[in-house]
CSV table of C-alpha atoms in Angstrom, one decimal:
chain,number,residue,atom,x,y,z
A,1,MET,CA,-44.3,96.5,13.9
A,2,GLN,CA,-46.7,93.5,14.1
A,3,SER,CA,-46.1,90.7,11.6
A,4,ALA,CA,-49.6,90.3,10.0
A,5,ALA,CA,-51.6,88.2,7.4
A,6,MET,CA,-54.3,89.7,5.5
A,7,LEU,CA,-57.4,87.5,5.1
A,8,TRP,CA,-58.2,87.9,1.5
A,9,THR,CA,-61.2,87.7,-0.4
A,10,GLY,CA,-60.3,89.9,-3.4
A,11,GLY,CA,-63.1,92.4,-2.6
A,12,LYS,CA,-63.7,96.1,-1.4
A,13,ASP,CA,-63.5,95.5,2.2
A,14,CYS,CA,-60.4,93.5,2.5
A,15,SER,CA,-58.7,95.7,0.0
A,16,LEU,CA,-59.4,99.0,2.1
A,17,ALA,CA,-58.5,97.2,5.3
A,18,LEU,CA,-55.1,96.2,3.8
A,19,TYR,CA,-54.4,99.6,2.9
A,20,GLU,CA,-55.3,101.0,6.2
A,21,ALA,CA,-53.2,98.4,8.1
A,22,GLY,CA,-50.2,99.5,6.1
A,23,ARG,CA,-50.8,103.1,7.3
A,24,ASP,CA,-51.2,101.8,10.8
A,25,ASP,CA,-47.7,100.2,10.6
A,26,TYR,CA,-48.6,96.6,10.2
A,27,ASP,CA,-46.1,94.4,8.5
A,28,VAL,CA,-48.3,92.6,6.2
A,29,ARG,CA,-46.2,89.6,5.1
A,30,CYS,CA,-48.9,87.7,2.8
A,31,LEU,CA,-52.6,87.3,1.9
A,32,VAL,CA,-54.5,84.3,3.1
A,33,THR,CA,-57.5,82.7,1.8
A,34,PHE,CA,-59.4,79.9,3.6
A,35,ALA,CA,-60.9,77.5,1.3
A,36,PRO,CA,-62.2,74.2,0.9
A,37,LEU,CA,-60.4,71.7,-1.5
A,38,ASN,CA,-60.9,72.6,-5.1
A,39,PRO,CA,-62.8,75.9,-4.3
A,40,LYS,CA,-65.1,77.3,-7.1
A,41,PHE,CA,-65.9,80.5,-5.7
A,42,LEU,CA,-68.6,82.3,-8.0
A,43,ALA,CA,-67.9,86.0,-6.5
A,44,HIS,CA,-64.1,85.8,-6.2
A,45,PRO,CA,-62.4,83.5,-8.5
A,46,PRO,CA,-59.2,82.1,-7.5
A,47,VAL,CA,-57.3,83.1,-11.0
A,48,PHE,CA,-58.5,86.6,-10.3
A,49,ILE,CA,-57.1,86.5,-6.6
A,50,LYS,CA,-53.7,85.1,-7.7
A,51,MET,CA,-53.3,88.1,-10.1
A,52,GLN,CA,-54.2,90.5,-7.4
A,53,ALA,CA,-51.6,89.0,-5.4
A,54,GLN,CA,-49.0,89.7,-8.1
A,55,ALA,CA,-50.2,93.2,-8.4
A,56,LEU,CA,-49.8,93.6,-4.6
A,57,ALA,CA,-46.3,92.1,-4.6
A,58,LEU,CA,-47.4,89.8,-1.8
A,59,PRO,CA,-47.4,86.2,-1.3
A,60,HIS,CA,-50.9,84.4,-1.2
A,61,HIS,CA,-51.5,81.3,0.5
A,62,ILE,CA,-54.7,79.1,0.2
A,63,LEU,CA,-55.1,77.4,3.4
A,64,SER,CA,-57.7,74.5,3.3
A,65,ILE,CA,-60.6,74.1,5.6
A,66,SER,CA,-62.9,71.3,6.3
A,67,GLU,CA,-65.2,69.9,8.9
A,68,PRO,CA,-65.1,70.2,11.9
A,69,PHE,CA,-64.6,74.0,10.8
A,70,GLU,CA,-63.4,75.1,14.2
A,71,LYS,CA,-60.7,72.8,14.4
A,72,SER,CA,-59.7,73.3,10.7
A,73,TYR,CA,-59.6,77.2,10.9
A,74,GLU,CA,-57.6,77.0,14.3
A,75,THR,CA,-55.0,74.4,12.8
A,76,ALA,CA,-54.6,76.9,9.8
A,77,LEU,CA,-54.1,79.9,12.0
A,78,CYS,CA,-51.5,78.0,14.0
A,79,LYS,CA,-49.7,77.4,10.6
A,80,LEU,CA,-49.8,81.0,10.0
A,81,ARG,CA,-48.1,81.4,13.4
A,82,ASP,CA,-45.6,78.6,13.7
A,83,GLU,CA,-44.4,78.5,9.9
A,84,ILE,CA,-44.6,82.0,8.7
A,85,GLY,CA,-44.2,84.0,11.9
A,86,ILE,CA,-47.6,85.8,11.8
A,87,ASN,CA,-48.8,87.1,15.0
A,88,THR,CA,-51.7,89.1,13.7
A,89,VAL,CA,-54.6,88.5,11.3
A,90,ILE,CA,-56.3,91.3,9.7
A,91,THR,CA,-59.8,91.1,8.2
A,92,GLY,CA,-62.2,93.7,6.4
A,93,ASP,CA,-65.0,92.7,8.7
A,94,ILE,CA,-67.4,95.5,9.4
A,95,ALA,CA,-69.9,94.1,11.8
A,96,GLU,CA,-71.3,90.9,13.3
A,97,VAL,CA,-73.4,89.0,10.5
A,98,GLY,CA,-76.7,87.5,11.7
A,99,GLY,CA,-75.8,88.4,15.5
A,100,SER,CA,-73.3,85.6,15.5
A,101,PRO,CA,-69.9,86.5,17.3
A,102,ASN,CA,-66.7,87.1,14.7
A,103,TRP,CA,-65.6,83.9,13.5
A,104,ILE,CA,-62.0,84.7,13.0
A,105,ARG,CA,-61.9,86.6,16.3
A,106,GLU,CA,-63.3,83.4,18.0
A,107,ARG,CA,-60.7,81.1,16.2
A,108,SER,CA,-57.7,83.3,16.8
A,109,ARG,CA,-58.4,83.9,20.3
A,110,SER,CA,-58.5,80.2,20.9
A,111,VAL,CA,-54.6,80.0,19.5
A,112,GLY,CA,-53.5,83.2,21.0
A,113,MET,CA,-53.2,85.4,17.9
A,114,ASN,CA,-54.2,89.0,17.7
A,115,VAL,CA,-56.8,90.2,15.3
A,116,HIS,CA,-57.1,93.7,13.7
A,117,THR,CA,-60.3,94.8,12.2
A,118,PRO,CA,-59.7,98.5,10.9
A,119,LEU,CA,-63.2,98.6,9.5
A,120,TRP,CA,-65.3,97.4,12.4
A,121,GLY,CA,-68.1,99.2,13.3
A,122,ARG,CA,-67.8,102.2,10.8
A,123,ASP,CA,-70.5,103.7,8.9
A,124,ARG,CA,-71.5,101.9,5.7
A,125,LEU,CA,-71.9,104.9,3.5
A,126,ALA,CA,-68.6,106.5,4.7
A,127,LEU,CA,-66.8,103.4,3.8
A,128,LEU,CA,-68.0,103.3,0.3
A,129,GLN,CA,-67.3,107.0,-0.2
A,130,GLN,CA,-63.7,106.2,1.1
A,131,GLN,CA,-63.1,103.6,-1.6
A,132,LEU,CA,-63.6,106.2,-4.0
A,133,ALA,CA,-61.6,109.1,-2.2
A,134,ASN,CA,-58.7,106.6,-2.0
A,135,GLY,CA,-58.6,105.7,-5.6
A,136,PHE,CA,-59.9,102.2,-5.5
A,137,LYS,CA,-61.4,100.6,-8.7
A,138,VAL,CA,-64.0,98.4,-7.7
A,139,ILE,CA,-66.7,96.1,-9.7
A,140,PHE,CA,-69.6,94.3,-8.7
A,141,SER,CA,-68.8,90.4,-9.2
A,142,CYS,CA,-71.9,88.8,-7.8
A,143,VAL,CA,-75.5,90.0,-6.8
A,144,ASN,CA,-78.3,88.1,-5.1
A,145,THR,CA,-81.0,88.9,-7.4
A,146,ARG,CA,-83.5,89.2,-4.6
A,147,TRP,CA,-81.9,92.6,-3.9
A,148,LEU,CA,-80.2,93.7,-7.1
A,149,ALA,CA,-80.9,93.0,-10.7
A,150,ALA,CA,-78.3,91.0,-12.8
A,151,GLY,CA,-77.3,94.1,-14.6
A,152,TRP,CA,-75.3,95.2,-11.6
A,153,VAL,CA,-72.9,92.5,-12.4
A,154,GLY,CA,-69.7,94.2,-13.9
A,155,ARG,CA,-70.8,97.5,-12.9
A,156,GLU,CA,-68.1,99.7,-11.5
A,157,LEU,CA,-68.6,101.3,-7.9
A,158,ASP,CA,-68.9,104.9,-8.3
A,159,GLU,CA,-71.0,107.9,-7.1
A,160,SER,CA,-73.9,106.8,-9.3
A,161,ALA,CA,-73.8,103.4,-8.0
A,162,ILE,CA,-73.8,104.4,-4.3
A,163,ALA,CA,-76.8,106.6,-5.0
A,164,ASP,CA,-78.5,103.6,-6.4
A,165,LEU,CA,-77.5,101.5,-3.5
A,166,ARG,CA,-78.9,104.1,-1.1
A,167,SER,CA,-82.3,104.0,-3.0
A,168,VAL,CA,-82.4,100.2,-3.0
A,169,ARG,CA,-81.6,100.3,0.8
A,170,ASP,CA,-84.5,102.8,1.3
A,171,ARG,CA,-86.8,100.4,-0.5
A,172,ASN,CA,-86.0,97.1,0.8
A,173,GLY,CA,-83.4,97.5,3.6
A,174,LEU,CA,-80.4,96.2,1.8
A,175,ASP,CA,-77.2,96.8,3.7
A,176,LEU,CA,-75.0,99.3,1.8
A,177,CYS,CA,-71.8,97.3,2.2
A,178,GLY,CA,-73.5,93.9,1.3
A,179,GLU,CA,-72.9,92.6,4.7
A,180,GLU,CA,-75.7,90.3,4.3
A,181,GLY,CA,-74.4,88.7,1.0
A,182,GLU,CA,-76.7,91.2,-1.1
A,183,TYR,CA,-73.6,91.6,-3.3
A,184,HIS,CA,-69.9,90.9,-3.7
A,185,THR,CA,-67.0,92.8,-5.4
A,186,LEU,CA,-63.6,92.5,-7.0
A,187,VAL,CA,-60.8,95.2,-6.8
A,188,THR,CA,-58.9,96.0,-9.9
A,189,ASP,CA,-56.9,98.7,-8.7
A,190,GLY,CA,-56.0,100.9,-5.8
A,191,PRO,CA,-53.5,102.6,-3.8
A,192,SER,CA,-51.7,99.4,-2.5
A,193,PHE,CA,-51.4,97.9,-6.3
A,194,THR,CA,-48.3,98.3,-8.2
A,195,ARG,CA,-50.3,98.0,-11.5
A,196,PRO,CA,-54.1,97.5,-12.3
A,197,ILE,CA,-55.7,94.3,-13.5
A,198,ARG,CA,-57.6,94.4,-16.8
A,199,ILE,CA,-60.5,92.3,-17.3
A,200,ARG,CA,-60.5,91.9,-21.0
A,201,SER,CA,-63.6,89.5,-21.7
A,202,HIS,CA,-66.3,88.5,-19.5
A,203,SER,CA,-69.8,87.4,-19.3
A,204,THR,CA,-72.7,87.2,-16.8
A,205,ARG,CA,-73.9,83.9,-15.6
A,206,THR,CA,-76.7,82.9,-13.3
A,207,ARG,CA,-77.2,80.2,-10.6
A,208,ASP,CA,-80.4,80.0,-8.7
A,209,LEU,CA,-80.8,83.6,-7.1
A,210,LEU,CA,-77.1,84.6,-8.0
A,211,ALA,CA,-76.0,86.5,-10.9
A,212,TYR,CA,-72.3,86.6,-11.2
A,213,LEU,CA,-69.5,87.6,-13.4
A,214,GLU,CA,-67.6,84.8,-15.4
A,215,ILE,CA,-64.3,86.0,-16.5
A,216,HIS,CA,-62.8,84.8,-19.7
A,217,GLU,CA,-59.5,86.9,-20.0
A,218,LEU,CA,-57.3,88.8,-17.5
A,219,LYS,CA,-54.2,90.9,-17.9
A,220,LEU,CA,-52.1,92.4,-15.5
A,221,ALA,CA,-51.2,95.9,-17.0
A,222,ALA,CA,-47.5,96.6,-17.6
A,223,PRO,CA,-45.4,98.3,-14.7
């Protein structure tokens, strides 16, 4: 088995990739989030990611990045390789974004690490349907209101939501999986979780074109 680190945002794609990597016999030793100092992620709050790590029973490492980013990412990857013994990084990437080469693949190649992308090139609709078929519980945590109304924030990904996403796509070209930043998600439960996460209190906030979930109270369900 290859010792691996799962690059983690807390969203649907990395969660599905983690599940599939486990079935492909990768030895996932930790979750890794690349972040600037004192991150303030609107779509993927660090406190939520920390609780996900608990629910997944995996250590979570936040690796700091700064300019120049190429060197910073490569230094962080070397730390994974040399200090934790990781030889493979797994990502939930689906396709190139904006026609640019895959960032992690390029940085990993430079330091001699392998990259596994189990979702790469797969049909967007099939990936969304697979989330439901495998029992993932996914909510929309942030939307770009150019594409989706603020009312999507906090909504669960289900058959009705997928149908609505398809309607929006037909009207304005939205990427069904949000690959161009149309929306972001958080996963509260799934087949890799030892127990679900409960969002007990939240509100919707806006900043410029973004509407996002502000979490006030979280709880990890009893085992």
